[in-house]
mmCIF file of C-alpha atoms in Angstrom:
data_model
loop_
_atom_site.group_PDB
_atom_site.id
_atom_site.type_symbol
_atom_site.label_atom_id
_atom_site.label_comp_id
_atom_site.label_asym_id
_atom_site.label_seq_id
_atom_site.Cartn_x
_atom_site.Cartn_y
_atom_site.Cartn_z
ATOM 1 C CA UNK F 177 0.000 0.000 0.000
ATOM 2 C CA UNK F 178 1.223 3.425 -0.697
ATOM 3 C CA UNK F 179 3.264 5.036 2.269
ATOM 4 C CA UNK F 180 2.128 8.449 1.541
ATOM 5 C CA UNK F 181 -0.494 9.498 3.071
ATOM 6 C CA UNK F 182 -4.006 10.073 0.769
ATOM 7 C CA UNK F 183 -7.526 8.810 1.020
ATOM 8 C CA UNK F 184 -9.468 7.962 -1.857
ATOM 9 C CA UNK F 185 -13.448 8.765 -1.358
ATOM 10 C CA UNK F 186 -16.209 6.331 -2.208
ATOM 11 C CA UNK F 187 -20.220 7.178 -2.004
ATOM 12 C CA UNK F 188 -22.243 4.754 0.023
ATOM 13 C CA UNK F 189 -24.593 3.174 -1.967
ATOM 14 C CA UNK F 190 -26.057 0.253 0.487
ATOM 15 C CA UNK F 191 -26.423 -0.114 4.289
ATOM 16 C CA UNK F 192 -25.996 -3.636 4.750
ATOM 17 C CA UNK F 193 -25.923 -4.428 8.476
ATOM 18 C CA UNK F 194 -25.015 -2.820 11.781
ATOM 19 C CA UNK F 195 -21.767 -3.916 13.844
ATOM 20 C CA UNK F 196 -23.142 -3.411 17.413
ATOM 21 C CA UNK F 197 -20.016 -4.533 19.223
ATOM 22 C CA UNK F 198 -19.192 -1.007 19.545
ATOM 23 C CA UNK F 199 -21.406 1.786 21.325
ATOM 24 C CA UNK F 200 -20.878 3.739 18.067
ATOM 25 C CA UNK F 201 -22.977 1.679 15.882
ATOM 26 C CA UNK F 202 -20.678 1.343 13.042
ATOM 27 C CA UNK F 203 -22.280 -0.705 10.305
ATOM 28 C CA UNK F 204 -21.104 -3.064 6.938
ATOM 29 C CA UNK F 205 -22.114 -1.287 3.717
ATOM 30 C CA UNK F 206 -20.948 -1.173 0.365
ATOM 31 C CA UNK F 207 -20.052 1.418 -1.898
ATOM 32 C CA UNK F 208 -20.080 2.997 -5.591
ATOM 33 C CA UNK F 209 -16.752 0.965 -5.889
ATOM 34 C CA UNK F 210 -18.143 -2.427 -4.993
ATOM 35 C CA UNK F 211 -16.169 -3.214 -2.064
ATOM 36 C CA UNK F 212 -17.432 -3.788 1.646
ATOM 37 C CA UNK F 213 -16.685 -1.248 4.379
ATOM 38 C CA UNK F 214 -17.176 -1.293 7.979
ATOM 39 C CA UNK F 215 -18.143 2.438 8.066
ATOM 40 C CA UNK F 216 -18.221 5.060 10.927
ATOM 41 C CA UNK F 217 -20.513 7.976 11.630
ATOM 42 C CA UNK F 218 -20.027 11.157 12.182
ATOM 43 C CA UNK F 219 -23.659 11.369 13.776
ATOM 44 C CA UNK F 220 -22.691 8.605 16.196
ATOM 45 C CA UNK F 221 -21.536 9.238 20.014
ATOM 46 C CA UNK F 222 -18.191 11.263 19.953
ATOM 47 C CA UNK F 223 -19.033 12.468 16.137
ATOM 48 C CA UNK F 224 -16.424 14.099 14.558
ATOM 49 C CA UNK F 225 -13.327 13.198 16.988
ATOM 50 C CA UNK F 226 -14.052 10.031 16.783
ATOM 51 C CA UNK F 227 -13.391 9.961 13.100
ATOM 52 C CA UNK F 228 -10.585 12.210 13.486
ATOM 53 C CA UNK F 229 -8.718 9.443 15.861
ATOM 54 C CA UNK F 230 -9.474 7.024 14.047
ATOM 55 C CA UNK F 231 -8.203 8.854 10.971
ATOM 56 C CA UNK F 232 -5.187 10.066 12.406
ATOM 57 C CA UNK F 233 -4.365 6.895 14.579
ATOM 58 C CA UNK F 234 -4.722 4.610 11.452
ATOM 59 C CA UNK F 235 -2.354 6.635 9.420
ATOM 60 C CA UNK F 236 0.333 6.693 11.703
ATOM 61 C CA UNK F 237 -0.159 2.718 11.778
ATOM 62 C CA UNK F 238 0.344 3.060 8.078
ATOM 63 C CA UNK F 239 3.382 5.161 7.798
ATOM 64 C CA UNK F 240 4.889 3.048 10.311
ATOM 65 C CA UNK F 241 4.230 -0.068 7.902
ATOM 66 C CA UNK F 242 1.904 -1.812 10.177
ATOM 67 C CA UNK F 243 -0.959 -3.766 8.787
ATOM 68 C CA UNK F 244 -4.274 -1.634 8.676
ATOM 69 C CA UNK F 245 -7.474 -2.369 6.383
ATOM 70 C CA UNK F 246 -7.742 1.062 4.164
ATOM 71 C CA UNK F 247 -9.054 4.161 5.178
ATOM 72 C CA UNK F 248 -11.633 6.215 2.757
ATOM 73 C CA UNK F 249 -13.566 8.966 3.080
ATOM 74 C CA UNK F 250 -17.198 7.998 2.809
ATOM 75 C CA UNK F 251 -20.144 10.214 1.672
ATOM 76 C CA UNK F 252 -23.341 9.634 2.854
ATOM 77 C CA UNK F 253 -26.191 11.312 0.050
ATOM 78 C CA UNK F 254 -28.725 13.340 2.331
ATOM 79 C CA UNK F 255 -31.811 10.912 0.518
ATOM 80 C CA UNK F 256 -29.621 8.041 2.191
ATOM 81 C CA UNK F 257 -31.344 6.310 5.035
ATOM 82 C CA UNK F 258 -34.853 7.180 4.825
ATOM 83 C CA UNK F 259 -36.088 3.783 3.736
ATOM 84 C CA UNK F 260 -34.226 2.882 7.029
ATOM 85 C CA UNK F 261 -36.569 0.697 9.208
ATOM 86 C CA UNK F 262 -35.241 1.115 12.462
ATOM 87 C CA UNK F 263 -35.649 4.519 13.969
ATOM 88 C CA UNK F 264 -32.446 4.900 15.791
ATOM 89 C CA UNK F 265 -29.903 3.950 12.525
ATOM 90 C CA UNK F 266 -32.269 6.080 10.221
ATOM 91 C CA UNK F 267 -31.726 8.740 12.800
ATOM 92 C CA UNK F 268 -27.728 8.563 12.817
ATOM 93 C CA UNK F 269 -27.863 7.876 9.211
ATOM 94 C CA UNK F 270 -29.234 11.460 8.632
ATOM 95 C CA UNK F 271 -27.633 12.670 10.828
ATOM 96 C CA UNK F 272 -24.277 11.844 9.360
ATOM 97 C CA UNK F 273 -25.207 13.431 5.913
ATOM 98 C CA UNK F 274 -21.700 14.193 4.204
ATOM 99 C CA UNK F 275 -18.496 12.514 4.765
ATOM 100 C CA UNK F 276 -17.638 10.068 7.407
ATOM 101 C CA UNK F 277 -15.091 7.505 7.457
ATOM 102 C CA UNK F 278 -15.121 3.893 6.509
ATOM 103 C CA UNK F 279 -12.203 1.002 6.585
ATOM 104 C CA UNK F 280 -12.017 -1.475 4.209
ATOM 105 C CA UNK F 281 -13.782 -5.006 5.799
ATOM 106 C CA UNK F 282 -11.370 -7.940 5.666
ATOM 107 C CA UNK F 283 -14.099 -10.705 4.621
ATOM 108 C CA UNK F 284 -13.363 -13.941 6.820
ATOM 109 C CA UNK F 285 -10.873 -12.110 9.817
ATOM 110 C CA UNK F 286 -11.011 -13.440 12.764
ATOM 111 C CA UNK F 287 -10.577 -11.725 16.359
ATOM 112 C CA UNK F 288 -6.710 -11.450 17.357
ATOM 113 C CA UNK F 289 -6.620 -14.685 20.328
ATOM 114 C CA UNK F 290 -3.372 -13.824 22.337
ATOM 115 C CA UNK F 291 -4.262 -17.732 23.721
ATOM 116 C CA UNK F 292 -4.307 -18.648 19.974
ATOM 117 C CA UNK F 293 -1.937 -16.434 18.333
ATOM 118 C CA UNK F 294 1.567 -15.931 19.448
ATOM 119 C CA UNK F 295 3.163 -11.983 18.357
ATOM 120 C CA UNK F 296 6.647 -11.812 18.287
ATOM 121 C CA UNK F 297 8.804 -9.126 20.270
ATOM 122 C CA UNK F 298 9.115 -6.983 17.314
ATOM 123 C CA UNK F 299 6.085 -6.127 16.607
ATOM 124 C CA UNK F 300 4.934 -6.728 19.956
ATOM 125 C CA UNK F 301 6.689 -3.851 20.559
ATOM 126 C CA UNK F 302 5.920 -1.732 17.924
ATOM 127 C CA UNK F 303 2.189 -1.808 18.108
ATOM 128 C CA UNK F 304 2.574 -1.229 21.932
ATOM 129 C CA UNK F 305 4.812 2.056 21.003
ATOM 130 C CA UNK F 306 1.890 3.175 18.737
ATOM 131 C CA UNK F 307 -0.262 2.718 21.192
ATOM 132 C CA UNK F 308 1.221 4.756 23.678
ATOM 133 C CA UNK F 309 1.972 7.344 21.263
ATOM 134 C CA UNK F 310 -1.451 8.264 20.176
ATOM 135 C CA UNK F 311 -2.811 7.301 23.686
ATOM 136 C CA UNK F 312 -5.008 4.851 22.221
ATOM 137 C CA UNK F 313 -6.834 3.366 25.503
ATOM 138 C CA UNK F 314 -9.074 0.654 23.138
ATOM 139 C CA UNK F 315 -6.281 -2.446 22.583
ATOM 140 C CA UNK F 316 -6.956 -4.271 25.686
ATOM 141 C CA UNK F 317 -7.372 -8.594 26.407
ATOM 142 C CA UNK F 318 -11.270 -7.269 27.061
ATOM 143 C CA UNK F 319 -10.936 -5.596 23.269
ATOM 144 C CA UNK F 320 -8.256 -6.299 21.407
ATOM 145 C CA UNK F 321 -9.334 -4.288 18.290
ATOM 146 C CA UNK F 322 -7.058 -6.721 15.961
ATOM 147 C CA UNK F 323 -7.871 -8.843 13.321
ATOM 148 C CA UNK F 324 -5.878 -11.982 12.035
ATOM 149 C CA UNK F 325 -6.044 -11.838 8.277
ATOM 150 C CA UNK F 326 -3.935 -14.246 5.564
ATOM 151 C CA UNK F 327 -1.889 -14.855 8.707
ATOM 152 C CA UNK F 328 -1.441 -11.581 9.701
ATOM 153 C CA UNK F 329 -1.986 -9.345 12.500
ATOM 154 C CA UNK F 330 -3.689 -5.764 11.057
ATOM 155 C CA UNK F 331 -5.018 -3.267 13.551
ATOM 156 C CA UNK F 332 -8.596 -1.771 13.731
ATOM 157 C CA UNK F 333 -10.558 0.795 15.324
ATOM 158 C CA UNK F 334 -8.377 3.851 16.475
ATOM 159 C CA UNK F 335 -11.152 6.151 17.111
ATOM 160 C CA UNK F 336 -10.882 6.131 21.053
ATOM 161 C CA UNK F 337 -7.579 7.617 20.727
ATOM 162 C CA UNK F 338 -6.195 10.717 21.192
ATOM 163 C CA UNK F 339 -8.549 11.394 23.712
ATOM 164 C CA UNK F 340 -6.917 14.637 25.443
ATOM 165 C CA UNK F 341 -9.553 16.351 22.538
ATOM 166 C CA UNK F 342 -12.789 15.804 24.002
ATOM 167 C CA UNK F 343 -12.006 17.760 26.983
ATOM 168 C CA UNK F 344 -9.709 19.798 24.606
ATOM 169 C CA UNK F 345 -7.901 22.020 27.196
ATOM 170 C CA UNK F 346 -4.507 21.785 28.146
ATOM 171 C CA UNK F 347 -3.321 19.612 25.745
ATOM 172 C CA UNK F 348 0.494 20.033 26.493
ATOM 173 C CA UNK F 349 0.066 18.397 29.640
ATOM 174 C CA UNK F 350 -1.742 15.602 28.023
ATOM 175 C CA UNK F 351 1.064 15.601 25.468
ATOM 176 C CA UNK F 352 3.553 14.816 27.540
ATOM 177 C CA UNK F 353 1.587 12.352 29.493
ATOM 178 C CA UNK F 354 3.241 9.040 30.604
ATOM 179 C CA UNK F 355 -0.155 7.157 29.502
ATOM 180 C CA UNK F 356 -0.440 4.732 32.556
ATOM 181 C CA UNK F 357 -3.234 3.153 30.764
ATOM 182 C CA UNK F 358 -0.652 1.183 28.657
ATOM 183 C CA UNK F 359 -0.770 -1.589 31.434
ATOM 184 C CA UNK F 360 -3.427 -2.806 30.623
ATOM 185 C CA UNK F 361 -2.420 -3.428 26.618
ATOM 186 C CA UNK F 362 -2.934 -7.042 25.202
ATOM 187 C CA UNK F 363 0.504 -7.363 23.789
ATOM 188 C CA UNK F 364 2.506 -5.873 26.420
ATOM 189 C CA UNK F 365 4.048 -9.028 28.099
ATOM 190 C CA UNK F 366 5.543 -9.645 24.876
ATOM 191 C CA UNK F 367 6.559 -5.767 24.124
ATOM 192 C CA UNK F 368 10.585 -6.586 24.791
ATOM 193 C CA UNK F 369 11.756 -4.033 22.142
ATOM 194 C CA UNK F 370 10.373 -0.565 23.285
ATOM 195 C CA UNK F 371 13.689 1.196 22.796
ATOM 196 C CA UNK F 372 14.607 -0.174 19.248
ATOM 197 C CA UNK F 373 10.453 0.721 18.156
ATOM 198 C CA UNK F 374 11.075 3.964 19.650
ATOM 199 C CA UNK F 375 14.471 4.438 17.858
ATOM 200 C CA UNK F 376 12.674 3.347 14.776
ATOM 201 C CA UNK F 377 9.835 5.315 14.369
ATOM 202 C CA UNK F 378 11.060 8.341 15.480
ATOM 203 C CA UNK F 379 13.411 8.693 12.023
ATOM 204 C CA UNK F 380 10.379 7.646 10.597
ATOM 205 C CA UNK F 381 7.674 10.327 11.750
ATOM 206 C CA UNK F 382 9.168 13.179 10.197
ATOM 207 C CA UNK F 383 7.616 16.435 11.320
ATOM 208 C CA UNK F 384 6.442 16.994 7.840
ATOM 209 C CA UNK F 385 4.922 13.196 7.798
ATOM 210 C CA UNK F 386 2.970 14.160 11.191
ATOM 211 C CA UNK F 387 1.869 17.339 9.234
ATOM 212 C CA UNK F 388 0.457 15.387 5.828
ATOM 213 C CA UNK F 389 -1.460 13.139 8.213
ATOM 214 C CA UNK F 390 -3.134 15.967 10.212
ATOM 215 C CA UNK F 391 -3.783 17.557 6.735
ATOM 216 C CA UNK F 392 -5.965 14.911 5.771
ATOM 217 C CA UNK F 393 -8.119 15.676 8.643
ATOM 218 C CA UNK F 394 -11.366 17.240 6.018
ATOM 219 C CA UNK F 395 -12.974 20.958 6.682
ATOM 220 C CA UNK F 396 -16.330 20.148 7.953
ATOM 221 C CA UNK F 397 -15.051 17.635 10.729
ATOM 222 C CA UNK F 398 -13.220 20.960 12.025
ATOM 223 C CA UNK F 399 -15.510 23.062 12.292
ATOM 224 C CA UNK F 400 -16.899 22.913 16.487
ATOM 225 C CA UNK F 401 -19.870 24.305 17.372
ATOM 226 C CA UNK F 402 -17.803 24.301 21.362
ATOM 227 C CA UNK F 403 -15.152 26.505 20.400
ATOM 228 C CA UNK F 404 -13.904 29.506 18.678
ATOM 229 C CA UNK F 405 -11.168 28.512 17.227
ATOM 230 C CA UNK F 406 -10.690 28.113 13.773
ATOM 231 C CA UNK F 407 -10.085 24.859 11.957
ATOM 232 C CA UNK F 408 -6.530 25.544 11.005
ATOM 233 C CA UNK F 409 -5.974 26.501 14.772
ATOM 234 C CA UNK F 410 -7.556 22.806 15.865
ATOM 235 C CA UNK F 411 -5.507 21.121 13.152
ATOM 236 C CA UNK F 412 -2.475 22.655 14.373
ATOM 237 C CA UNK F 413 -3.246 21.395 17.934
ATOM 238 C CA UNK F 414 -3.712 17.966 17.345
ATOM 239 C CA UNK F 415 0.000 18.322 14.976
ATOM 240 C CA UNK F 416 1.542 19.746 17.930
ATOM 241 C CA UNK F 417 0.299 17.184 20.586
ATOM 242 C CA UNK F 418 1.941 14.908 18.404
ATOM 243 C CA UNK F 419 5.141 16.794 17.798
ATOM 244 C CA UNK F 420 5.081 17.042 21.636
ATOM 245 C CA UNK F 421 4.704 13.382 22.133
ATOM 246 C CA UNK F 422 7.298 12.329 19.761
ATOM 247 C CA UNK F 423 9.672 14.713 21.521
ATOM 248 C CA UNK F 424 8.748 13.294 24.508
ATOM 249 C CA UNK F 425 8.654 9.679 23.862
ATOM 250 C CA UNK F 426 11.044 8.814 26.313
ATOM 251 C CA UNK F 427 8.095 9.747 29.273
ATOM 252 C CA UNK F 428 5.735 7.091 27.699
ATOM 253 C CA UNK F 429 8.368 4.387 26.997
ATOM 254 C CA UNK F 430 9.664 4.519 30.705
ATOM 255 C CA UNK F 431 6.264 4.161 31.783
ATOM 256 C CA UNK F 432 5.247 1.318 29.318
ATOM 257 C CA UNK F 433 8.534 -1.119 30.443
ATOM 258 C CA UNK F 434 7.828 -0.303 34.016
ATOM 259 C CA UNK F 435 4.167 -1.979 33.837
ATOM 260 C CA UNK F 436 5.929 -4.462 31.662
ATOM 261 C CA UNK F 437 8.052 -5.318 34.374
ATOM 262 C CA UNK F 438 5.147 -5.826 36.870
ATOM 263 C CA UNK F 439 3.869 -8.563 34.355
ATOM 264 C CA UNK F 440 6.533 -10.618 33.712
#
């Protein structure tokens, strides 16, 4: 898959089913391309920042070569939905009217087992890193949001992360958080090689990588009806929470192979 990042957009043509393992109600549709989608909606719970985390968590996964289904941009027609029989999805279907988010669905995954399916130290570690990087508090034994595909791990749902926005004050503290939260990460035990994942991806996310993943973040899901600030003032937040947090990396490594030592 390309490295760079870019989105295509596809329009929703058919609501197939709802996923309700999530309190989002995410559903399986299909779109003007043909291909299945597990799509997310910006009418759902957390609207917008959900679908900003999950934008800007998945892309990171991607630069940093992990395996993640593709992201697109999904536009929902305003007619969309109306034939909808149940009142609550007809409801969040028009009431996510525009563009929303949607990965591509890996037909015949099955739920990451850690019982089942043993993850080496490398990338182990490297997911773990992520993880703790983008504060991503959603990759626990109770829900591992991972999916073994062709014999490989690829990770899903990103859109509790970054979670310092829905209070959205103070967000260099938050930046510079040690994330205790990691101790409670599925893949931790075998997370052995913080340092060299930290080494790693730091000559990886460039600051002007962070910034063409931030950029992708589209218009309308900037525009708050809670604050004043302007769009390009949010975007530039959320690039310099992560600048921040890369700078700082060192706080959340120390404080991910300190639980890790409590485990093993």
């Amino acid at each position: 898959m390309e490295n760079n990042p870019h989105l295509r957009t596809v329009n929703v043509t058919r609501y197939i089913s709802p996923l309700r393992e999530g309190g989002s109600l995410p559903a399986l549709a299909e779109a003007d391309d043909d291909f299945k989608y597990v799509l997310k909606f910006k009418g759902a719970g957390h609207g917008v920042k959900a679908l900003i985390a999950e934008l800007i968590g998945g892309e990171i996964a991607r630069v940093l070569k992990l395996q993640i289904p593709e992201l697109v941009y999904a536009n929902l027609d305003e007619a969309f939905g109306r034939t909808e029989a149940d009142e609550e999805i007809q409801d969040l279907l028009q009431g996510s009217q525009g563009l929303n988010l949607a990965l591509h669905f890996l037909s015949g995954a099955i739920n990451y087992d850690p019982v089942v399916t043993v993850v080496d130290a490398k990338l182990a570690s490297q997911i773990v890193w992520l993880d703790a990087f983008i504060t991503n508090v959603d990759r626990t034994f109770r829900n591992t949001n991972m999916l073994v595909w062709h014999k490989e791990l690829w990770l899903i749902d990103h859109g509790a992360c970054l979670y310092f926005h829905h209070s959205w004050s103070n967000w260099e503290k938050h930046a510079r958080s040690p994330f205790a939260l990691i101790k409670d990460h599925v893949l931790l035990p075998q997370a052995s090689m913080l340092q060299e994942a930290d080494t790693l991806f730091k000559s990886i996310l460039t600051p002007d990588k962070l910034q063409s993943i931030v950029n992708l973040i589209p218009l309308e899901w900037l525009e708050w009806q809670e604050t004043d600030e302007s769009p390009e003032a949010i975007r530039e937040v959320y690039l310099q929470f992560l600048l921040t947090r890369l700078t700082y990396s060192e706080i959340f490594i120390n404080e991910a192979q300190n639980a890790r030592e409590t485990l093993i």
